[in-house]
Coordinates of C-alpha atoms (C1' of nucleotides) in Angstrom, one line a residue:
Chain A
M1242 CA 28.9 -51.1 52.8
P1243 CA 28.0 -47.6 53.9
E1244 CA 27.0 -46.1 50.6
P1245 CA 25.9 -48.8 48.3
T1246 CA 23.8 -46.5 46.2
Q1247 CA 26.6 -44.1 45.4
T1248 CA 29.3 -45.1 43.0
K1249 CA 32.7 -43.9 44.1
A1250 CA 33.3 -40.8 42.0
S1251 CA 36.7 -39.9 40.6
P1252 CA 38.6 -37.5 42.8
N1253 CA 38.3 -34.3 40.8
M1254 CA 34.6 -35.1 40.5
A1255 CA 34.0 -35.6 44.2
D1256 CA 35.8 -32.4 45.3
T1257 CA 33.8 -30.1 43.1
D1258 CA 30.6 -31.7 44.4
I1259 CA 28.4 -30.1 41.8
A1260 CA 24.8 -29.7 42.8
I1261 CA 23.2 -31.8 40.1
V1262 CA 20.3 -33.7 41.6
R1263 CA 18.7 -35.7 38.9
I1264 CA 17.5 -35.2 35.4
A1265 CA 13.8 -34.4 34.9
P1266 CA 12.0 -37.8 35.0
E1267 CA 9.4 -36.4 32.6
T1268 CA 6.1 -37.6 34.2
S1269 CA 4.7 -40.9 33.1
F1270 CA 1.5 -41.4 31.2
K1271 CA 0.0 -42.6 34.5
N1272 CA 0.6 -39.3 36.1
K1273 CA -0.3 -37.3 33.1
A1274 CA -3.6 -39.2 32.9
Y1275 CA -4.1 -38.6 36.6
E1276 CA -3.7 -34.9 36.3
A1277 CA -5.8 -34.7 33.2
L1278 CA -8.7 -36.7 34.7
K1279 CA -8.5 -34.8 37.9
E1280 CA -8.7 -31.5 36.2
A1281 CA -11.5 -32.7 34.0
I1282 CA -13.5 -33.9 37.0
L1283 CA -13.0 -30.7 38.9
K1284 CA -14.0 -28.6 35.9
M1285 CA -17.2 -30.4 35.2
D1286 CA -20.3 -29.4 37.2
I1287 CA -21.1 -32.8 38.7
Y1288 CA -24.1 -31.5 40.5
A1289 CA -25.8 -30.1 37.4
T1290 CA -27.3 -33.3 36.1
P1291 CA -29.4 -35.7 38.1
E1292 CA -27.9 -38.8 36.5
P1293 CA -24.6 -40.0 37.8
V1294 CA -21.6 -39.1 35.7
M1295 CA -19.8 -42.2 34.4
L1296 CA -16.4 -42.6 32.9
D1297 CA -15.3 -45.3 30.4
E1298 CA -11.8 -46.7 30.5
R1299 CA -11.6 -47.4 26.8
A1300 CA -13.1 -44.0 25.8
L1301 CA -10.6 -42.2 28.1
S1302 CA -7.6 -44.2 26.8
E1303 CA -8.7 -43.2 23.2
R1304 CA -9.2 -39.6 24.1
L1305 CA -5.8 -39.4 25.9
G1306 CA -4.0 -41.5 23.3
V1307 CA -2.7 -44.0 25.7
S1308 CA -3.6 -47.6 26.5
R1309 CA -6.0 -48.6 29.2
T1310 CA -3.2 -49.6 31.6
P1311 CA -2.0 -46.1 32.7
I1312 CA -5.7 -45.0 32.7
R1313 CA -6.6 -47.7 35.1
E1314 CA -3.7 -46.8 37.4
A1315 CA -4.8 -43.2 37.3
I1316 CA -8.4 -44.2 38.1
A1317 CA -7.1 -46.2 41.1
M1318 CA -5.3 -43.1 42.3
L1319 CA -8.4 -40.9 41.9
E1320 CA -10.4 -43.5 43.8
Q1321 CA -8.0 -43.1 46.7
D1322 CA -8.6 -39.4 46.5
G1323 CA -12.3 -40.0 46.7
F1324 CA -13.1 -38.4 43.4
V1325 CA -14.4 -41.5 41.6
K1326 CA -15.7 -44.9 42.6
T1327 CA -15.4 -47.9 40.3
V1328 CA -18.2 -50.4 40.6
P1329 CA -17.0 -53.9 39.5
R1330 CA -18.5 -54.7 36.1
R1331 CA -20.6 -51.6 36.1
G1332 CA -18.5 -48.6 35.5
I1333 CA -16.6 -45.8 37.0
V1334 CA -18.8 -43.1 38.6
V1335 CA -17.7 -39.6 39.6
V1336 CA -18.6 -39.3 43.3
R1337 CA -21.2 -36.8 44.2
R1338 CA -21.0 -35.5 47.7
T1339 CA -24.1 -35.0 49.9
K1340 CA -24.7 -31.7 51.7
A1341 CA -23.8 -33.4 55.0
E1342 CA -20.5 -34.6 53.6
I1343 CA -19.7 -31.1 52.4
V1344 CA -20.5 -29.6 55.7
D1345 CA -18.4 -32.3 57.4
M1346 CA -15.5 -31.4 55.1
I1347 CA -15.8 -27.7 55.9
R1348 CA -15.7 -28.5 59.6
A1349 CA -12.5 -30.5 59.2
W1350 CA -11.1 -27.6 57.2
A1351 CA -12.0 -25.2 60.0
A1352 CA -10.1 -27.4 62.4
L1353 CA -7.0 -27.5 60.2
E1354 CA -7.1 -23.8 59.5
S1355 CA -7.4 -22.9 63.1
M1356 CA -4.4 -25.0 63.9
A1357 CA -2.5 -23.2 61.1
A1358 CA -3.5 -19.9 62.7
R1359 CA -2.0 -21.1 66.0
L1360 CA 1.2 -22.0 64.5
I1361 CA 1.5 -18.8 62.5
T1362 CA 1.3 -16.7 65.7
T1363 CA 4.4 -18.4 66.9
T1364 CA 6.5 -18.8 63.8
A1365 CA 5.5 -16.5 60.9
R1366 CA 7.2 -13.2 60.2
K1367 CA 5.2 -10.0 60.7
K1368 CA 5.9 -9.0 57.1
D1369 CA 4.3 -12.2 55.7
I1370 CA 1.3 -11.9 57.9
S1371 CA 0.6 -8.4 56.9
A1372 CA 1.0 -9.4 53.3
L1373 CA -2.2 -11.3 53.6
R1374 CA -4.1 -8.0 53.4
D1375 CA -3.0 -7.7 49.8
F1376 CA -5.5 -10.2 48.7
F1377 CA -8.3 -7.8 49.5
K1378 CA -6.6 -4.5 48.5
D1379 CA -9.0 -4.2 45.6
F1380 CA -12.0 -4.2 47.9
G1381 CA -13.2 -1.5 50.4
D1382 CA -16.1 0.7 51.2
D1383 CA -16.0 2.1 47.7
R1384 CA -15.8 -1.3 46.1
L1385 CA -17.8 -3.8 48.0
P1386 CA -17.1 -7.5 47.8
Q1387 CA -20.7 -8.3 47.2
D1388 CA -20.7 -6.3 44.1
H1389 CA -17.8 -8.3 42.6
I1390 CA -18.6 -11.7 43.8
E1391 CA -16.7 -13.7 41.3
E1392 CA -13.5 -11.7 41.9
Y1393 CA -13.9 -11.7 45.6
S1394 CA -14.4 -15.5 45.6
K1395 CA -11.1 -16.0 43.9
A1396 CA -9.3 -13.6 46.4
N1397 CA -11.1 -15.5 49.2
I1398 CA -9.7 -18.9 48.2
A1399 CA -6.2 -17.4 47.6
F1400 CA -6.3 -15.8 51.0
H1401 CA -7.1 -19.1 52.8
Q1402 CA -4.5 -21.0 50.9
A1403 CA -1.8 -18.4 51.6
L1404 CA -2.9 -18.3 55.2
I1405 CA -2.4 -22.0 55.7
S1406 CA 0.9 -21.9 53.8
L1407 CA 2.2 -19.5 56.4
S1408 CA 2.0 -22.2 58.9
E1409 CA 4.8 -23.9 57.1
S1410 CA 3.1 -27.2 57.8
P1411 CA 3.1 -29.5 54.7
V1412 CA 0.5 -31.7 56.3
L1413 CA -1.9 -28.9 57.0
V1414 CA -1.4 -27.5 53.5
D1415 CA -1.9 -30.8 51.8
L1416 CA -5.0 -31.8 53.8
T1417 CA -6.7 -28.5 53.3
N1418 CA -5.9 -28.4 49.6
D1419 CA -7.5 -31.9 49.3
L1420 CA -10.6 -30.8 51.2
L1421 CA -10.8 -27.6 49.1
L1422 CA -10.9 -29.6 45.9
H1423 CA -13.9 -31.5 47.1
V1424 CA -15.7 -28.5 48.4
R1425 CA -14.9 -26.2 45.5
G1426 CA -17.8 -27.4 43.5
Y1427 CA -20.2 -26.1 46.1
R1428 CA -18.0 -23.2 47.0
Q1429 CA -18.7 -21.6 43.7
L1430 CA -22.3 -21.5 44.6
T1431 CA -22.1 -20.6 48.3
I1432 CA -19.0 -18.7 49.3
G1433 CA -19.9 -15.9 46.9
R1434 CA -23.4 -15.4 48.0
K1435 CA -24.1 -11.9 48.9
D1436 CA -25.5 -12.4 52.3
R1437 CA -22.4 -14.1 53.4
T1438 CA -19.8 -12.1 51.5
A1439 CA -20.7 -9.0 53.5
T1440 CA -19.5 -10.5 56.7
S1441 CA -16.6 -12.4 55.2
L1442 CA -14.1 -9.5 54.6
P1443 CA -14.3 -8.1 58.2
E1444 CA -13.7 -11.6 59.5
H1445 CA -10.7 -12.1 57.4
L1446 CA -9.2 -8.8 58.6
G1447 CA -10.0 -9.8 62.1
I1448 CA -8.0 -13.0 61.7
I1449 CA -5.0 -11.1 60.3
E1450 CA -5.1 -8.7 63.2
A1451 CA -5.1 -11.5 65.7
L1452 CA -2.2 -13.1 63.9
E1453 CA -0.2 -9.8 63.9
A1454 CA -0.9 -9.4 67.6
R1455 CA 0.5 -12.9 68.2
D1456 CA -2.6 -13.7 70.0
T1457 CA -2.6 -17.5 69.6
E1458 CA -6.0 -18.2 71.2
L1459 CA -7.8 -15.4 69.5
A1460 CA -6.4 -16.1 66.1
E1461 CA -7.3 -19.7 66.5
K1462 CA -10.8 -18.8 67.5
R1463 CA -11.4 -16.3 64.8
A1464 CA -10.1 -18.7 62.1
R1465 CA -12.2 -21.5 63.4
D1466 CA -15.4 -19.5 63.8
H1467 CA -15.0 -17.9 60.4
T1468 CA -14.9 -21.3 58.6
L1469 CA -17.5 -22.9 60.9
G1470 CA -19.7 -20.0 59.9
L1471 CA -19.4 -21.2 56.3
A1472 CA -20.3 -24.7 57.4
A1473 CA -23.3 -23.5 59.2
Y1474 CA -24.3 -21.4 56.2
V1475 CA -24.1 -24.3 53.8
E1476 CA -26.0 -26.5 56.2
A1477 CA -28.8 -23.9 56.4
H1478 CA -28.9 -22.5 52.9
G1479 CA -27.4 -25.2 50.7
Q1480 CA -30.5 -27.2 50.3
E1481 CA -31.3 -26.0 46.8
L1482 CA -28.1 -27.6 45.6
F1483 CA -29.3 -31.0 46.3
T1484 CA -32.7 -31.2 44.7
Chain B
M336 CA -34.5 -40.7 28.1
P337 CA -34.9 -39.9 31.8
E338 CA -33.7 -43.1 33.4
P339 CA -31.5 -44.9 30.9
T340 CA -29.6 -46.7 33.6
Q341 CA -32.6 -48.3 35.2
T342 CA -34.6 -51.0 33.5
K343 CA -38.3 -50.8 34.1
A344 CA -39.0 -53.3 36.9
S345 CA -42.1 -55.5 36.9
P346 CA -44.9 -54.0 39.0
N347 CA -44.9 -56.5 41.9
M348 CA -41.1 -56.0 42.1
A349 CA -41.2 -52.2 42.3
D350 CA -43.8 -52.1 45.0
T351 CA -42.0 -54.3 47.4
D352 CA -38.9 -52.2 47.0
I353 CA -36.9 -54.6 49.2
A354 CA -33.8 -53.1 50.6
I355 CA -31.3 -55.3 48.9
V356 CA -28.3 -53.3 47.8
R357 CA -25.9 -55.6 46.0
I358 CA -24.4 -58.9 46.6
A359 CA -20.8 -58.9 47.9
P360 CA -18.6 -58.1 44.9
E361 CA -15.9 -60.2 46.4
T362 CA -13.0 -57.8 46.4
S363 CA -10.8 -57.7 43.4
F364 CA -7.2 -58.8 43.3
K365 CA -6.3 -55.1 43.2
N366 CA -7.9 -54.4 46.5
K367 CA -6.6 -57.6 48.0
A368 CA -3.1 -56.7 47.0
Y369 CA -3.7 -53.2 48.4
E370 CA -4.7 -54.5 51.7
A371 CA -2.0 -57.1 51.9
L372 CA 0.7 -54.6 51.0
K373 CA -0.6 -52.0 53.3
E374 CA -0.6 -54.4 56.2
A375 CA 2.8 -55.6 55.3
I376 CA 4.2 -52.1 55.2
L377 CA 2.6 -51.1 58.5
K378 CA 3.9 -54.3 60.2
M379 CA 7.5 -53.9 59.1
D380 CA 9.7 -51.7 61.1
I381 CA 10.8 -49.3 58.5
Y382 CA 13.0 -47.3 60.8
A383 CA 15.1 -50.3 61.9
T384 CA 17.5 -50.4 59.0
P385 CA 19.4 -47.5 57.6
E386 CA 19.0 -48.6 54.0
P387 CA 15.7 -47.7 52.3
V388 CA 13.2 -50.6 52.0
M389 CA 12.5 -51.5 48.4
L390 CA 9.7 -53.4 46.9
D391 CA 9.8 -55.4 43.6
E392 CA 6.7 -55.7 41.5
R393 CA 7.6 -59.1 40.0
A394 CA 8.5 -60.5 43.4
L395 CA 5.3 -59.2 44.9
S396 CA 3.2 -60.6 42.1
E397 CA 4.8 -64.0 42.6
R398 CA 4.4 -63.9 46.3
L399 CA 0.7 -63.0 46.0
G400 CA 0.0 -65.3 43.1
V401 CA -1.3 -62.6 40.8
S402 CA 0.0 -60.8 37.8
R403 CA 1.8 -57.5 37.9
T404 CA -1.2 -55.5 36.8
P405 CA -3.2 -55.6 40.0
I406 CA 0.0 -55.2 41.9
R407 CA 0.8 -52.0 40.0
E408 CA -2.6 -50.6 40.7
A409 CA -2.3 -51.4 44.3
I410 CA 1.1 -49.6 44.4
A411 CA -0.5 -46.6 42.7
M412 CA -3.0 -46.5 45.5
L413 CA -0.4 -46.8 48.2
E414 CA 1.5 -44.0 46.6
Q415 CA -1.5 -41.8 46.9
D416 CA -1.6 -42.7 50.6
G417 CA 2.0 -41.7 50.9
F418 CA 3.2 -45.0 52.0
V419 CA 5.4 -45.7 49.1
K420 CA 7.1 -43.8 46.3
T421 CA 8.0 -45.3 43.0
V422 CA 11.0 -43.8 41.4
P423 CA 10.8 -44.2 37.6
R424 CA 13.2 -47.0 36.5
R425 CA 14.7 -47.3 40.0
G426 CA 12.2 -49.1 42.2
I427 CA 9.5 -48.7 44.7
V428 CA 10.6 -47.4 48.0
V429 CA 8.7 -47.5 51.3
V430 CA 8.5 -43.9 52.5
R431 CA 10.3 -43.1 55.7
R432 CA 9.1 -40.1 57.6
T433 CA 11.3 -37.6 59.2
K434 CA 10.8 -36.4 62.7
A435 CA 9.5 -33.1 61.5
E436 CA 6.9 -34.8 59.4
I437 CA 5.8 -36.9 62.3
V438 CA 5.5 -33.9 64.5
D439 CA 3.6 -32.1 61.8
M440 CA 1.1 -35.0 61.4
I441 CA 0.5 -35.1 65.1
R442 CA -0.3 -31.4 65.1
A443 CA -2.8 -32.0 62.4
W444 CA -4.2 -34.8 64.4
A445 CA -4.5 -32.5 67.4
A446 CA -6.5 -30.1 65.2
L447 CA -8.9 -32.7 64.0
E448 CA -9.4 -34.3 67.4
S449 CA -10.1 -31.0 69.1
M450 CA -12.7 -30.4 66.5
A451 CA -14.2 -33.8 67.2
A452 CA -14.3 -32.8 70.9
R453 CA -16.2 -29.7 70.0
L454 CA -18.8 -31.6 68.0
I455 CA -19.2 -34.3 70.7
T456 CA -20.2 -31.7 73.3
T457 CA -23.2 -30.8 71.2
T458 CA -24.3 -34.0 69.8
A459 CA -23.1 -37.1 71.6
R460 CA -25.1 -38.9 74.2
K461 CA -24.0 -38.8 77.8
K462 CA -24.0 -42.6 77.9
D463 CA -21.6 -42.8 75.0
I464 CA -19.2 -40.2 76.4
S465 CA -19.0 -41.9 79.8
A466 CA -18.3 -45.2 78.1
L467 CA -15.0 -43.8 77.1
R468 CA -13.8 -44.4 80.6
D469 CA -14.0 -48.2 80.0
F470 CA -10.9 -48.1 78.0
F471 CA -8.9 -47.3 81.1
K472 CA -10.9 -49.4 83.6
D473 CA -8.0 -51.8 84.0
F474 CA -5.7 -49.0 85.2
G475 CA -5.6 -47.1 88.4
D476 CA -3.5 -46.3 91.4
D477 CA -3.1 -50.0 92.1
R478 CA -2.2 -50.7 88.5
L479 CA -0.3 -47.9 86.9
P480 CA -0.2 -47.4 83.2
Q481 CA 3.6 -47.0 83.2
D482 CA 3.9 -50.5 84.6
H483 CA 1.9 -52.0 81.7
I484 CA 3.0 -49.8 78.8
E485 CA 2.2 -52.2 76.0
E486 CA -1.3 -52.7 77.2
Y487 CA -1.9 -49.1 78.0
S488 CA -0.6 -48.1 74.6
K489 CA -3.3 -50.2 73.0
A490 CA -6.0 -48.7 75.2
N491 CA -4.7 -45.3 74.4
I492 CA -5.1 -45.7 70.7
A493 CA -8.5 -47.3 71.1
F494 CA -9.6 -44.4 73.2
H495 CA -8.6 -41.8 70.7
Q496 CA -10.3 -43.6 67.9
A497 CA -13.5 -44.1 69.9
L498 CA -13.4 -40.5 70.9
I499 CA -13.3 -39.3 67.3
S500 CA -15.9 -41.8 66.2
L501 CA -18.3 -40.1 68.7
S502 CA -18.1 -37.0 66.6
E503 CA -20.1 -38.9 64.0
S504 CA -18.0 -37.1 61.4
P505 CA -16.8 -39.5 58.7
V506 CA -14.2 -37.0 57.5
L507 CA -12.6 -36.5 60.9
V508 CA -12.6 -40.3 61.4
D509 CA -11.0 -41.0 58.1
L510 CA -8.4 -38.3 58.2
T511 CA -7.3 -39.2 61.7
N512 CA -7.1 -42.8 60.9
D513 CA -4.9 -42.1 58.0
L514 CA -2.7 -39.9 60.1
L515 CA -2.5 -42.6 62.8
L516 CA -1.3 -45.2 60.4
H517 CA 1.6 -43.0 59.5
V518 CA 2.4 -42.1 63.0
R519 CA 1.9 -45.5 64.5
G520 CA 5.4 -46.7 63.7
Y521 CA 6.8 -44.0 66.0
R522 CA 3.9 -44.2 68.4
Q523 CA 5.0 -47.6 69.4
L524 CA 8.3 -46.1 70.6
T525 CA 7.1 -42.9 72.1
I526 CA 3.6 -42.9 73.4
G527 CA 4.4 -45.7 75.7
R528 CA 7.4 -44.0 77.3
K529 CA 7.0 -44.0 81.0
D530 CA 7.7 -40.3 81.5
R531 CA 4.8 -39.4 79.3
T532 CA 2.5 -42.2 80.2
A533 CA 2.2 -40.9 83.7
T534 CA 0.5 -37.7 82.6
S535 CA -1.5 -39.3 79.8
L536 CA -4.3 -40.9 81.8
P537 CA -5.3 -37.9 83.9
E538 CA -5.4 -35.8 80.7
H539 CA -7.7 -38.4 79.1
L540 CA -10.0 -38.3 82.1
G541 CA -10.0 -34.5 82.0
I542 CA -11.1 -34.6 78.4
I543 CA -14.0 -37.0 79.2
E544 CA -15.1 -34.7 82.1
A545 CA -15.2 -31.7 79.9
L546 CA -17.2 -33.6 77.3
E547 CA -19.7 -34.7 79.9
A548 CA -20.0 -31.2 81.2
R549 CA -20.8 -30.1 77.6
D550 CA -18.1 -27.5 77.9
T551 CA -17.3 -27.0 74.3
E552 CA -14.3 -24.7 74.6
L553 CA -12.7 -26.6 77.5
A554 CA -13.1 -30.0 75.8
E555 CA -11.6 -28.6 72.7
K556 CA -8.7 -27.1 74.6
R557 CA -8.0 -30.2 76.6
A558 CA -8.1 -32.5 73.6
R559 CA -5.9 -30.1 71.6
D560 CA -3.3 -29.6 74.4
H561 CA -3.1 -33.3 75.1
T562 CA -2.2 -34.2 71.6
L563 CA 0.0 -31.2 71.1
G564 CA 1.8 -32.4 74.2
L565 CA 2.6 -35.6 72.4
A566 CA 3.9 -33.6 69.4
A567 CA 6.1 -31.5 71.7
Y568 CA 7.4 -34.6 73.3
V569 CA 8.3 -36.3 70.1
E570 CA 9.9 -33.1 68.9
A571 CA 12.0 -33.0 72.0
H572 CA 12.8 -36.6 72.8
G573 CA 12.4 -38.4 69.5
Q574 CA 15.8 -37.7 68.3
E575 CA 17.2 -41.2 68.9
L576 CA 14.7 -42.6 66.4
F577 CA 16.4 -40.8 63.6
T578 CA 20.0 -41.6 64.1
Chain C
dC1003 C1' -48.7 -55.1 23.2
dT1004 C1' -46.4 -57.5 27.0
dT1005 C1' -43.1 -60.4 28.7
dA1006 C1' -40.0 -64.2 29.5
dG1007 C1' -35.8 -65.9 27.5
dA1008 C1' -31.9 -66.1 24.6
dT1009 C1' -28.2 -63.5 22.5
dT1010 C1' -25.2 -59.8 21.7
dT1011 C1' -22.6 -56.0 23.5
dT1012 C1' -20.4 -53.5 26.9
dT1013 C1' -17.2 -53.0 30.7
dG1014 C1' -13.9 -53.7 34.2
dG1015 C1' -10.4 -57.3 35.8
dC1016 C1' -6.4 -59.4 34.8
dA1017 C1' -2.4 -62.0 32.4
dT1018 C1' 1.3 -61.5 29.3
dG1019 C1' 5.0 -59.7 26.7
dC1020 C1' 7.9 -56.1 24.9
dC1021 C1' 10.5 -51.8 25.6
dA1022 C1' 13.7 -48.4 27.3
dA1023 C1' 16.1 -46.6 31.1
dA1024 C1' 19.1 -47.6 34.8
dT1025 C1' 22.1 -50.6 37.0
dA1026 C1' 25.2 -54.3 37.7
dC1027 C1' 28.7 -56.9 35.9
dC1028 C1' 32.8 -58.1 33.3
dA1029 C1' 36.8 -58.0 30.5
dG1030 C1' 40.6 -55.6 28.6
dA1031 C1' 43.7 -51.6 28.7
dA1032 C1' 46.9 -48.7 31.4
Chain D
dT442 C1' 45.5 -53.0 40.8
dT443 C1' 42.7 -49.5 38.8
dC444 C1' 40.0 -47.4 35.5
dT445 C1' 37.2 -47.5 31.3
dG446 C1' 34.1 -49.2 28.0
dG447 C1' 30.8 -52.3 26.7
dT448 C1' 27.4 -56.0 27.6
dA449 C1' 23.9 -58.4 30.2
dT450 C1' 20.4 -57.9 33.6
dT451 C1' 17.0 -55.7 36.3
dT452 C1' 13.0 -52.8 36.8
dG453 C1' 9.1 -50.0 36.1
dG454 C1' 6.1 -48.3 32.0
dC455 C1' 3.0 -49.5 28.9
dA456 C1' 0.3 -51.9 25.0
dT457 C1' -2.5 -55.7 23.9
dG458 C1' -5.8 -59.3 24.2
dC459 C1' -8.8 -62.5 26.5
dC460 C1' -12.3 -63.4 30.1
dA461 C1' -16.5 -63.2 32.8
dA462 C1' -20.1 -60.5 34.7
dA463 C1' -23.6 -57.4 33.8
dA464 C1' -26.4 -54.8 30.7
dA465 C1' -28.6 -53.9 26.5
dT466 C1' -30.9 -55.8 22.7
dC467 C1' -33.4 -58.9 20.2
dT468 C1' -36.8 -62.6 19.6
dA469 C1' -40.7 -65.2 20.0
dA470 C1' -44.4 -66.9 22.8
dG471 C1' -48.8 -65.5 25.0

DNA sequence: CTTAGATTTTTGGCATGCCAAATACCAGAA
DNA sequence: TTCTGGTATTTGGCATGCCAAAAATCTAAG
């Protein structure tokens, strides 16, 4: 039986072949809980308090208005992501990354982004590459990034995500997004620092130029060195975040 | 209350401060199920049959002798890994990767491995680098890899994993291991192909030499190009796997 | 007041059962 | 025979309740 999953449709139905895919499966409580918890974890400043942040299944199920079952499934998913760790009979703790781990993640990010840069030089359209400049159109000699750090930081992240998207590589996009979620907590405190912001914008423009020039090796190198620079910066100046 | 989670220990206990962490929490059914299912999925040849492979919660719980609850949690974890996908009221399907996805994963792998090569040139010990040759000590002009494909394929994977481990970067190790698990199904059918095996060993030796020479850029390039070569090979010759 | 020991409470792990959606199956009409 | 409508079954989603381990609390001896 060649097509066991497809019931034979009536003739006038098969010919029209209307493009209906499937009705919205309206996400389950499990997925809703996963999204809600993930957002909550990312929003909280895990590194503010010295005590580990704990989660309670029953409290969460009450807060979200569902039973513990979907909560537990969501927790299992978050544990796979590395956001929480459940200690048997002890509790669920929100994972805190060490400086070394953050630096390590940024290095992996650099690797993935430099590969994205490679791919872009061979496949992306000129128009799309040039559009990357738009993220920084609000900044210039008359409006320095270091004077609008919060705003520039947002543009910065958006630029990097758009850059990687241009590679049209789902794997690179997904992996870097995951890494970014873990690094973001620190990123708020480091990427926007004035001393680094000053060099950031020219480096970004340099990456774009190399991409436009279809210079694969140079684009890769600039993308890599730029992000490795961030890693080195965090490694050198991120100490105060881990007191 | 500064330390609410820590009971005040008796003096003679606190002074010794013995390095006992915690007795083995003997993995839960959830984790056992996760490992068992993961191994089962990796072991089966998903690409052999044209019909999608389905899993059944109840059948699995019966097979493993536990209730559905830990099974469902394990399934949720596997879904995060991208090994299965549960379709709301339809079933749990083992995910089949397209050729494009596999190629994409191999490219990401190339990115991560080339970064590992970079790091190794600056941190690894000479002794450990040279030890990488041992994986291929059973092969040479008198015993060609293409004549012992199965054996060489194993050595090949072991070499790559050992290489990345030398970077001492947990993130790179974990990410590449995850990617390898997804690619492995294809790898059995492609990495061992004679036409590619012939060039594989010299390339590996070339990587090792660059690492020993502490030539960061060259090591990175050789590691990247080697794995990108595999990606290009799969893209060009892997068609028969997706009939 | 300190501390060892018993007791209560908390917390995650897990089994069980019901529900609704989707499917498979079946009988009757054309 | 073929198609249609309805029914039984399958399947994942979820709520509930009990259990044991660990922690917190209480109690009484010193």
